[in-house]
Short mmCIF file of C-alpha atoms and ligand atoms in Angstrom, two decimals:
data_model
loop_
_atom_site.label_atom_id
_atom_site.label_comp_id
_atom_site.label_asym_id
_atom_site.label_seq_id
_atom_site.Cartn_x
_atom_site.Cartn_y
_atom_site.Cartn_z
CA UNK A 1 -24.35 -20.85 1.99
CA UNK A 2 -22.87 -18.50 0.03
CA UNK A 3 -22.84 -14.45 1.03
CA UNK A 4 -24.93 -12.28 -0.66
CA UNK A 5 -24.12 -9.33 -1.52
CA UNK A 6 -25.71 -6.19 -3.22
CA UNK A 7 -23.56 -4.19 -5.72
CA UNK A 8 -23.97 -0.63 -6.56
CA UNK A 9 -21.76 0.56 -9.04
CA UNK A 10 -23.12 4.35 -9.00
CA UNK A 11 -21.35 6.87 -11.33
CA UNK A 12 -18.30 8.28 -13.01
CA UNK A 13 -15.51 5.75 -12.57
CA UNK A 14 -17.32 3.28 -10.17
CA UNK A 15 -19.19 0.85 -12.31
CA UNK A 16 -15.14 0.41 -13.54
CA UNK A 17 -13.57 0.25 -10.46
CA UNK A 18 -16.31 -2.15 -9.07
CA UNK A 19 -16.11 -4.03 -12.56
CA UNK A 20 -12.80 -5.07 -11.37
CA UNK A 21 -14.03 -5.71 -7.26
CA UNK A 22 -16.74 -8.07 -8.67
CA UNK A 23 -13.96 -9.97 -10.70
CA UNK A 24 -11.86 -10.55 -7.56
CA UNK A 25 -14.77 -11.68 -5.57
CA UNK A 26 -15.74 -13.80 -7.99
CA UNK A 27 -12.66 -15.45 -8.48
CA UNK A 28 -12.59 -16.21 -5.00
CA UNK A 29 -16.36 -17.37 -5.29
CA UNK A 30 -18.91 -18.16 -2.24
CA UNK A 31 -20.90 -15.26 -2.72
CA UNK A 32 -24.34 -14.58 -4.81
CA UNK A 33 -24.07 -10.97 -6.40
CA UNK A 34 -27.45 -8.66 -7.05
CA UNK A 35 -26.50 -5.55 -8.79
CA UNK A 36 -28.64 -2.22 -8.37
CA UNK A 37 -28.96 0.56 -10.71
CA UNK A 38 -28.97 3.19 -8.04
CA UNK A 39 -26.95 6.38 -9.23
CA UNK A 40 -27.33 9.27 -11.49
CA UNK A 41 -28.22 8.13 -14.52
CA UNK A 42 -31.31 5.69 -12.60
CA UNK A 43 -32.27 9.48 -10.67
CA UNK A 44 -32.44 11.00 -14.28
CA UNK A 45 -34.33 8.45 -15.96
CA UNK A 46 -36.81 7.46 -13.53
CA UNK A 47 -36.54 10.41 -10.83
CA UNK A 48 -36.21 7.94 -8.40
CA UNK A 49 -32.63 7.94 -5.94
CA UNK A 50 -33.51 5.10 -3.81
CA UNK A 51 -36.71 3.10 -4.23
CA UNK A 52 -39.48 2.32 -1.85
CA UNK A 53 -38.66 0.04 0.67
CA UNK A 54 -35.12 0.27 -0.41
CA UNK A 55 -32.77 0.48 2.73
CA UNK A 56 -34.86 -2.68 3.63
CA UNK A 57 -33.89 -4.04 0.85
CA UNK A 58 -30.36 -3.47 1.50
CA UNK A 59 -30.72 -4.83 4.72
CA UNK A 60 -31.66 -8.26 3.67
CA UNK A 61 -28.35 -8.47 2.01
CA UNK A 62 -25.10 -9.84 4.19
CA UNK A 63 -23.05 -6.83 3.01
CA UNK A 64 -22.79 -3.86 0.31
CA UNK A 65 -20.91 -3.08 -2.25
CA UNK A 66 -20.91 0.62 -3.63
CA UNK A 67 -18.49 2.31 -6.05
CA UNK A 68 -19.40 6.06 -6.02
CA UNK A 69 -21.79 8.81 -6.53
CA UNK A 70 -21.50 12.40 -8.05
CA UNK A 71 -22.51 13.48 -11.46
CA UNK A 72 -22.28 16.91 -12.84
CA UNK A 73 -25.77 16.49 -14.21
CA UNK A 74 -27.03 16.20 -10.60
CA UNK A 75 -25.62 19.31 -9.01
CA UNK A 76 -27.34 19.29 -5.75
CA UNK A 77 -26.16 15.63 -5.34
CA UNK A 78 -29.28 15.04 -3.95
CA UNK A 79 -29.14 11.30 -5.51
CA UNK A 80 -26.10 10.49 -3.37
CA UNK A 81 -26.97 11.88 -0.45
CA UNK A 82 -30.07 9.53 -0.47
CA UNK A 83 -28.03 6.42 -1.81
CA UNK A 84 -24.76 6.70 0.00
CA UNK A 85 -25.99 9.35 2.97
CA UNK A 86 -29.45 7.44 2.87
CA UNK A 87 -27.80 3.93 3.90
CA UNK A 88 -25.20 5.47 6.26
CA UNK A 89 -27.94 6.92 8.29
CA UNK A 90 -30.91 4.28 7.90
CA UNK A 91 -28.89 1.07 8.22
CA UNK A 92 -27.10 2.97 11.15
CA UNK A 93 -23.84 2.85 10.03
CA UNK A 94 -21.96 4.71 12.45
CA UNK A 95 -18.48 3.54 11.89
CA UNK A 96 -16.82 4.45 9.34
CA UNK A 97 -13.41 2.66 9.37
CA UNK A 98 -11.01 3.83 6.78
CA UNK A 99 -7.18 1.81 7.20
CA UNK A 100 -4.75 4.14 6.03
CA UNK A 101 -1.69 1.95 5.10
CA UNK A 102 1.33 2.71 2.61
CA UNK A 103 1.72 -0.34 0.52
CA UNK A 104 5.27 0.20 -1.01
CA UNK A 105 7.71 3.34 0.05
CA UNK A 106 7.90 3.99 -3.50
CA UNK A 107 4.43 5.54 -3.18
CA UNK A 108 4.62 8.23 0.00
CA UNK A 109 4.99 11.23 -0.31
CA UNK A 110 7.26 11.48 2.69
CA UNK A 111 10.40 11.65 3.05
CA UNK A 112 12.07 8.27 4.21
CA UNK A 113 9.19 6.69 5.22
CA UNK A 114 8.01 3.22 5.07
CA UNK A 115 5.12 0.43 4.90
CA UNK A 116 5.46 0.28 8.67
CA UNK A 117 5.17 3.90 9.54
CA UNK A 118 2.12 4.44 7.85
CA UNK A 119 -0.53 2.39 9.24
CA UNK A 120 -3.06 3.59 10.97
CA UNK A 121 -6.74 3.90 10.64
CA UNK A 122 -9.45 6.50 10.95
CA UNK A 123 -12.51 6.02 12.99
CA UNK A 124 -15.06 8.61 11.50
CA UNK A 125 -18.49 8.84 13.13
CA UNK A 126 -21.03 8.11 10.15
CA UNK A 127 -24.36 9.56 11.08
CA UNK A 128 -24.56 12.70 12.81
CA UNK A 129 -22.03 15.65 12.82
CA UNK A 130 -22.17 18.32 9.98
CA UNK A 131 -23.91 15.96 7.83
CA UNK A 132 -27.72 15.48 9.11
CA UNK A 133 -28.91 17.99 7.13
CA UNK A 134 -30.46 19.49 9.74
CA UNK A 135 -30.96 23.69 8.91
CA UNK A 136 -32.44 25.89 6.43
CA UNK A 137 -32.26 29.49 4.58
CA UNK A 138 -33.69 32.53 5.23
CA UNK A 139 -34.08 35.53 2.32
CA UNK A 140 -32.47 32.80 0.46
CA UNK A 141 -31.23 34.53 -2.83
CA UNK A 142 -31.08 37.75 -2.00
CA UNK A 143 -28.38 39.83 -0.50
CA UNK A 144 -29.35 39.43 3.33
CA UNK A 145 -29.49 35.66 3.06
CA UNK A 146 -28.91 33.67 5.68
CA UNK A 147 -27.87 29.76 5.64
CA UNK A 148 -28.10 27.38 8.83
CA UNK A 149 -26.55 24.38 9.11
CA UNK A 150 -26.42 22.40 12.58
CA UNK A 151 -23.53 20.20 13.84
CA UNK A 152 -25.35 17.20 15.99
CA UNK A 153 -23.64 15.83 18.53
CA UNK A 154 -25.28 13.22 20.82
CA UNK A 155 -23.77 11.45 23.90
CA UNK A 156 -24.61 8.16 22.14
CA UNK A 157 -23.54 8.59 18.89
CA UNK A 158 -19.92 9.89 20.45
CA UNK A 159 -19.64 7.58 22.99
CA UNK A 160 -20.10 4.54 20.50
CA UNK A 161 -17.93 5.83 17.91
CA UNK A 162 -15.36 6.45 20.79
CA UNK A 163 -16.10 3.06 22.27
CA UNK A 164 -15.73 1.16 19.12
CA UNK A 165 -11.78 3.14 18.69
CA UNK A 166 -10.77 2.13 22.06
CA UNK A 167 -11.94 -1.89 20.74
CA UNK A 168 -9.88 -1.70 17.50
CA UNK A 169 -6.78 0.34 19.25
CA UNK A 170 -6.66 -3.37 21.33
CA UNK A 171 -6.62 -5.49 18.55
CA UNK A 172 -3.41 -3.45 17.51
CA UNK A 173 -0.09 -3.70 18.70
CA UNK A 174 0.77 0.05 19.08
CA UNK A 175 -2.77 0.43 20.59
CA UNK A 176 -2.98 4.31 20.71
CA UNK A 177 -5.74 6.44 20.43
CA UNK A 178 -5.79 10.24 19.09
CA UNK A 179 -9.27 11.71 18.66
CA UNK A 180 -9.32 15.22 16.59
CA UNK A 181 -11.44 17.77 17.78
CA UNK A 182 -11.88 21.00 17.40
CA UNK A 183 -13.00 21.84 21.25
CA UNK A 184 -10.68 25.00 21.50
CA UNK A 185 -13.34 26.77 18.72
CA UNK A 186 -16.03 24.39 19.34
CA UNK A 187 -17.13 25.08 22.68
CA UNK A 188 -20.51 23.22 22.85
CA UNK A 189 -20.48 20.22 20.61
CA UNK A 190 -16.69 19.18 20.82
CA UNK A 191 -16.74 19.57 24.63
CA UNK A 192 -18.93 16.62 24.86
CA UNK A 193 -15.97 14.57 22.74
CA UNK A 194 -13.57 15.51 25.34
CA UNK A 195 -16.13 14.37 27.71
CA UNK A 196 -16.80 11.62 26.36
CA UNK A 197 -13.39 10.42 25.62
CA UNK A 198 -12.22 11.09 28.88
CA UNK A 199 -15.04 9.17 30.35
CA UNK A 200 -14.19 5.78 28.07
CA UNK A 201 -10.38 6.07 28.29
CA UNK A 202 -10.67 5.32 32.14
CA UNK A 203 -12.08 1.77 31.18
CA UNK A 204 -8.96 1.24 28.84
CA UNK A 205 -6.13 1.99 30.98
CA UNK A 206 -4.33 -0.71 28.61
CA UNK A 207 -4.60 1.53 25.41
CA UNK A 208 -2.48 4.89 25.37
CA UNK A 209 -4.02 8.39 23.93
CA UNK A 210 -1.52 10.93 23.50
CA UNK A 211 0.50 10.35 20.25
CA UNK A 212 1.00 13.32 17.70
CA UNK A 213 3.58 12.14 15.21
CA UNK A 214 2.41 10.79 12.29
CA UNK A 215 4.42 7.41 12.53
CA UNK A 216 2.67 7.16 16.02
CA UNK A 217 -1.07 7.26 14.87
CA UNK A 218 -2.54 4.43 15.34
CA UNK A 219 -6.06 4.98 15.48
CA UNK A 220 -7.87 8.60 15.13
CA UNK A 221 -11.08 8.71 16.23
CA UNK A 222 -13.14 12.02 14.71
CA UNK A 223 -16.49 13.32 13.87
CA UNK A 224 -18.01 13.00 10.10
CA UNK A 225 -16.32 16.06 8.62
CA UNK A 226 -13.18 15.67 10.04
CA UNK A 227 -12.62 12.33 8.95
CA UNK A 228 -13.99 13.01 5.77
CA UNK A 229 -11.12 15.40 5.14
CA UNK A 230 -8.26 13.33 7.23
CA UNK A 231 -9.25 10.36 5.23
CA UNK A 232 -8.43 12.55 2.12
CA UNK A 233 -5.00 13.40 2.98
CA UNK A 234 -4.73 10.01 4.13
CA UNK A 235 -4.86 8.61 1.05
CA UNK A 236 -2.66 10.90 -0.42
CA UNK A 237 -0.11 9.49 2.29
CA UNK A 238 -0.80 5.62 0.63
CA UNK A 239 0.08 6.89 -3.01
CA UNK A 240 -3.42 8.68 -3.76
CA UNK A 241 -7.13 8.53 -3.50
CA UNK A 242 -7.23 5.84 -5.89
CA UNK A 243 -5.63 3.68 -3.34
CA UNK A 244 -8.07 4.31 -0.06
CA UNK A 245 -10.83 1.27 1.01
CA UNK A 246 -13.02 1.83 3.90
CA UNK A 247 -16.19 0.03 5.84
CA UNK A 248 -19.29 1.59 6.88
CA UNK A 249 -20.10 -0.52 10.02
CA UNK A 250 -22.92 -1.28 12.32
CA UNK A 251 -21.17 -4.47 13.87
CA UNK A 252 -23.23 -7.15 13.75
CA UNK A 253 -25.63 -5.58 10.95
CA UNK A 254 -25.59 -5.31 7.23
CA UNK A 255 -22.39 -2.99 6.29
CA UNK A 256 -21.26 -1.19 3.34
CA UNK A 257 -18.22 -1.00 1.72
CA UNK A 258 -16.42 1.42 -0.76
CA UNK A 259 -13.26 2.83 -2.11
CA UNK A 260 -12.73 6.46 -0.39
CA UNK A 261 -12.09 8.08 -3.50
CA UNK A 262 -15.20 10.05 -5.28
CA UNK A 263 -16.54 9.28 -9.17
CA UNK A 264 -13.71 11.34 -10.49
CA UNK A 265 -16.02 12.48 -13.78
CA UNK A 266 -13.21 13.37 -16.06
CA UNK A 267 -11.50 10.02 -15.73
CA UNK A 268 -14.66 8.33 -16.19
CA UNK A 269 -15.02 5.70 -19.35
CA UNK A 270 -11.08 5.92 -20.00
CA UNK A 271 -9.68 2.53 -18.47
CA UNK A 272 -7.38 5.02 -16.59
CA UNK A 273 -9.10 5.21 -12.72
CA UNK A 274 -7.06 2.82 -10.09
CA UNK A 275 -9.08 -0.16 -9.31
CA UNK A 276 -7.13 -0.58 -5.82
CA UNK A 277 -9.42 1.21 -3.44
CA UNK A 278 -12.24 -0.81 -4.65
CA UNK A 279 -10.64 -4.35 -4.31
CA UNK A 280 -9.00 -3.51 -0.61
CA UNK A 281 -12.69 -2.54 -0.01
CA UNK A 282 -13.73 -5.86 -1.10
CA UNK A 283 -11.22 -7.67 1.55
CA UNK A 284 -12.41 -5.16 4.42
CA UNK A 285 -15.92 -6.54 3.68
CA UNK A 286 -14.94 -10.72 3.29
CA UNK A 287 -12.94 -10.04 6.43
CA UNK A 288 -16.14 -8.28 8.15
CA UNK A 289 -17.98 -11.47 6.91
CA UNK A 290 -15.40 -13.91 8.27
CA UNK A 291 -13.42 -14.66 5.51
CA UNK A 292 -10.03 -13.26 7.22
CA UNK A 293 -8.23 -16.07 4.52
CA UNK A 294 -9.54 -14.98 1.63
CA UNK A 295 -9.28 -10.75 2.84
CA UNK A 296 -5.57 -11.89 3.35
CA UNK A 297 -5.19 -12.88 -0.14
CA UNK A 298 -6.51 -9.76 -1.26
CA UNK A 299 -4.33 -8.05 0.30
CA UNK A 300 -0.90 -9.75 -0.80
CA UNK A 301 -1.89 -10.02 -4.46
CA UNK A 302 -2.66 -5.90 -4.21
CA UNK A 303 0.74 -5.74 -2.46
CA UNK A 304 2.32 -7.77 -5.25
CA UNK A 305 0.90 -5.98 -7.86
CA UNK A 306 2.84 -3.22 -6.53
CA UNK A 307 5.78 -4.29 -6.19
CA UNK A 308 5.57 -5.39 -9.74
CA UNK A 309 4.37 -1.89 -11.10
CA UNK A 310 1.03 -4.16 -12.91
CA UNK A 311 -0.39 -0.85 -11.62
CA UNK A 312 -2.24 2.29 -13.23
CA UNK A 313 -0.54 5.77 -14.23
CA UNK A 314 -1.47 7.47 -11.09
CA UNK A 315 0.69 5.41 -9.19
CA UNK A 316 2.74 4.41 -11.56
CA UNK A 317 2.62 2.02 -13.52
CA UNK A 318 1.46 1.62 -17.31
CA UNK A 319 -1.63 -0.54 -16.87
CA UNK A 320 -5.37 0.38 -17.65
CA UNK A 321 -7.82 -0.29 -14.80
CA UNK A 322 -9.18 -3.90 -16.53
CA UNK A 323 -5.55 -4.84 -16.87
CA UNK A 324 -4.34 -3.83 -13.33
CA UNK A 325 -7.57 -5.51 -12.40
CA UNK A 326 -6.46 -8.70 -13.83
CA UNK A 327 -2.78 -8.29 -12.38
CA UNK A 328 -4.48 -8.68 -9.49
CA UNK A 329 -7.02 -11.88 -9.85
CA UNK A 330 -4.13 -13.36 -11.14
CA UNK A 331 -2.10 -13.14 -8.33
CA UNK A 332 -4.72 -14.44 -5.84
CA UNK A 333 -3.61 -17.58 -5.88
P1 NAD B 1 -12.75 12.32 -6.60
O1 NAD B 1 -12.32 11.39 -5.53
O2 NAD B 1 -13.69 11.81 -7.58
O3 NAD B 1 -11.42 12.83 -7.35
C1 NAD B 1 -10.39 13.53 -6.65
C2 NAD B 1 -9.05 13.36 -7.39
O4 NAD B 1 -8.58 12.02 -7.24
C3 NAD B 1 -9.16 13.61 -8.90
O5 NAD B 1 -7.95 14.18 -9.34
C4 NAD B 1 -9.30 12.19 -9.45
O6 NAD B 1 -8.84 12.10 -10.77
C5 NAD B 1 -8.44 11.38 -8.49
N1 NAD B 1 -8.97 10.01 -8.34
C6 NAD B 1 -10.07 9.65 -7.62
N2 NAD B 1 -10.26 8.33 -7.70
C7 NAD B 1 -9.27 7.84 -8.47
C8 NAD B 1 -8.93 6.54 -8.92
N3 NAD B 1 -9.64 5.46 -8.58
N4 NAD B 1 -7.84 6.40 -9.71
C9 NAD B 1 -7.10 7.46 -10.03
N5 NAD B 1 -7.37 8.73 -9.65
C10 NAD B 1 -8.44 8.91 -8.87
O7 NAD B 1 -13.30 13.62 -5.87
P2 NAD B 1 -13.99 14.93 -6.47
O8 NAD B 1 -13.39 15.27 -7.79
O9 NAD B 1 -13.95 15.91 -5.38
O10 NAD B 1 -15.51 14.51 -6.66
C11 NAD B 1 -16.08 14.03 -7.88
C12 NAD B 1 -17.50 13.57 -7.60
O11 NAD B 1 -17.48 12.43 -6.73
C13 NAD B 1 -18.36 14.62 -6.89
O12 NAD B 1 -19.66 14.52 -7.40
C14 NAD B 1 -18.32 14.18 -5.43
O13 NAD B 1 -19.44 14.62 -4.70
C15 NAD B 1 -18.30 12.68 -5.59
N6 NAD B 1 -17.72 11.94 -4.45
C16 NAD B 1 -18.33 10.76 -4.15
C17 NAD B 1 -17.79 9.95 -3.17
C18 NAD B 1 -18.46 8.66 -2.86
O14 NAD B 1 -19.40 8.26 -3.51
N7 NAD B 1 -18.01 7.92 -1.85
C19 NAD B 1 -16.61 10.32 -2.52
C20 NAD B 1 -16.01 11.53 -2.88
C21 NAD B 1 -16.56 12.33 -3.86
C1 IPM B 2 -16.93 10.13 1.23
C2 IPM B 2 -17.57 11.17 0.35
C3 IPM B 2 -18.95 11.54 0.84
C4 IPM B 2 -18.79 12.10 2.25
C5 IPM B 2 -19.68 12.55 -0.07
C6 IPM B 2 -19.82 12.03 -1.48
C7 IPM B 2 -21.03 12.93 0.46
O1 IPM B 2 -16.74 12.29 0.24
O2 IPM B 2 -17.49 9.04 1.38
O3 IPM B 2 -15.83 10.36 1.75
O4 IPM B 2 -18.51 13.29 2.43
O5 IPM B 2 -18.97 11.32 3.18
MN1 MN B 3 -14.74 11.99 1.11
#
C-alpha cells in the first residue's frame, strides 16, 4: 500500500522548493500525493486559511508535507498561524525535531570544523511556550497601551518533550543531553524545566547532560521560542537556512514535515532558493514512515551533490533550484 501523503506547498519559495521534494519522492515512488492549496494566495481569494474539518483531514493522511508560509500581503500572518500553527497544535505535534548536521566543511562557518563536529539535533517543544496565543491588549493604540502575552508551561507538555530527548540522546552514540533555559530570569515557568529535567534524567543514568561546547551537543532540548531561534543559527552552522529539514512529531500519529527556512519573498519565482532543506525533510518523513533505505538514499545523493558543487548560489554552487533538484534525483540511485 503505498503512503499517502498531503502536500502543501504554501508561499514565496515553497511551492519551488517542494516542486523539487515531490520529484525525489516520486522518483523513489510508493507513495499517493494530494496537494492542498492552503497558503496566502487560497486566504486572499477565498478568505478561508484552513477549511472546515481540515486538521481532520490532515489526519487521515500517513504524513505531511509543507513548504512555507508568509506573504507580505498577509501581514498579521494570520493564514500561517492557522495552517502551520493550526496543525502543530491540533494534530498535537509536540516534537519538533530539527537535525542540525554540516554536510561538507566547505560550508561552516567555523573555523576548522568538520561533518563530524556538527551533528546534533534540536528538540523544540511544538505546542505551548510563547506561542499559544494566549493574551490580549489593553488601550490598544494609544499611548498607555498595554500588550500581554503568556508563556505556558505545563508539567506534561515539558515532561514529554524532555522524555522524548532523553529517547533520541540513546539512539546516539555521544548520547548527551543539554536543555536551554532561561530559569536564572525565568523564575516561574523555566523552574518547572529544571524540575522536570531533573526528575527524567534520574531514569537515564546511561545518557550524560552537561556538555557546553558546540562539538559536544548532541541533543538540546528547549521550549518553542528558543528552538525557534537555535534552529536558526543552526542552520547557519550547516551552510544556511536553505539547508535545515525538520519533523513535527506526535510518534505514532500523522506528522509534518518541512524545511526550517521561511518563504523568503524576494527570492520567490527566481529558480534561485536551495531546494536542500526541503528534500532532507522528505527523508526525515520516509524514515518516520519506515523507509530508513530509501531516507538513506536521500541523504547520500544530497551529500553528493555537495561534494560535486550541483548546488545553488547560496552555498555555492551555480545551479538553479530545478537543476540542483535534478542533481539530486539523479544521484538517487
Ligand atoms: P526566510 O527563512 O524566508 O529567509 C531568511 C533568509 O534566508 C533570507 O535571506 C533568505 O533569502 C534566506 N533563505 C531562506 N530560505 C532559503 C533557501 N531555500 N535558499 C536560499 N536562501 C534561503 O525568513 P524571513 O525572511 O524571516 O521570513 C519570510 C517569511 O517567511 C515571513 O512571512 C515569515 O513569517 C515566514 N516564515 C515561515 C516559516 C515556515 O513556514 N516554516 C519559517 C520561517 C519564516
Ligand atoms: C518555523 C517558523 C515558524 C515558527 C513561524 C513561521 C511561525 O519560523 O517553523 O521555524 O516560529 O515556528
Ligand atoms: Mn523559524
Amino acid at each position: 500500500m503505498p503512503h499517502r501523503i498531503a502536500v502543501i506547498p504554501g508561499d514565496g519559495i515553497g511551492p519551488e522548493v517542494i516542486a523539487q521534494a515531490v520529484k525525489v519522492i516520486q522518483a523513489l515512488g510508493g507513495v499517493e500525493l494530494h496537494e492542498l492549496p492552503w497558503g496566502a494566495d487560497h486566504y486572499l481569494a477565498t478568505g478561508q486559511t484552513v477549511p472546515a474539518n481540515g486538521y481532520d483531514l490532515l489526519r487521515s493522511f500517513d504524513a505531511i508535507l509543507i513548504g512555507a508560509l508568509g506573504d507580505p500581503r498577509v501581514p498579521d500572518n494570520r493564514h500561517a498561524r492557522d495552517i502551520l500553527l493550526g496543525t502543530r497544535f491540533e494534530l498535537d505535534l509536540y516534537v519538533n525535531y530539527r537535525p542540525v548536521r554540516l554536510l561538507d566543511a566547505r560550508l561552516c562557518p567555523l573555523k576548522d570544523r568538520n561533518p563530524p563536529d556538527v551533528d546534533f539535533v534540536v528538540l523544540r517543544e511544538n505546542t505551548e511556550g510563547l506561542y499559544v496565543g494566549i493574551g490580549g491588549r489593553f488601550k490598544a493604540g494609544t499611548v498607555d497601551e498595554i500588550a500581554v502575552q503568556e508563556e505556558i508551561n505545563t508539567y506534561k507538555g515539558v515532561h514529554r518533550i524532555i522524555r522524548h530527548a532523553f529517547e533520541v540522546a540513546r539512539t546516539r552514540t555521544r548520547r548527551a543531553v543539554c536543555m536551554a533555559d532561561k530559569s536564572n530570569a525565568m523564575q516561574e515557568g523555566h523552574a518547572l524545566w529544571q524540575r522536570v529535567f531533573r526528575e527524567v534524567r534520574a531514569d537515564y543514568t546511561d545518557v550524560s547532560t552537561r556538555h557546553l561546547y558546540i562539538d559536544a551537543f548532541d541533543v538540546i532540548v528547549t521550549n518553542n521560542l528558543f528552538g525557534d531561534i537555535i534552529t536558526d543559527i543552526g542552520g547557519a552552522l550547516q551552510g544556511g537556512l536553505g539547508m535545515a529539514a525538520s519533523a513535527n512529531l506526535h510518534p505514532g500519529r500523522t506528522s509534518m514535515f518541512e524545511p526550517v527556512h521561511g518563504s523568503a519573498p524576494p527570492l520567490a519565482g527566481r529558480d534561485v532558493a536551495n531546494p536542500i532543506g526541503a528534500i532532507l525533510s522528505v527523508a526525515l518523513m520516509l524514515e518516520a514512515l519506515g523507509r530508513v533505505d530509501d531516507a538513506q538514499r536521500i541523504e547520500r545523493a544530497v551529500e553528493s551533490a555537495v561534494r560535486d558543487d550541483a548546488v545553488t548560489g547560496d552555498i555555492g554552487g551555480k545551479l538553479g533550484t530545478a537543476a540542483a533538484g535534478d542533481a539530486i534525483r539523479t544521484r538517487l540511485a
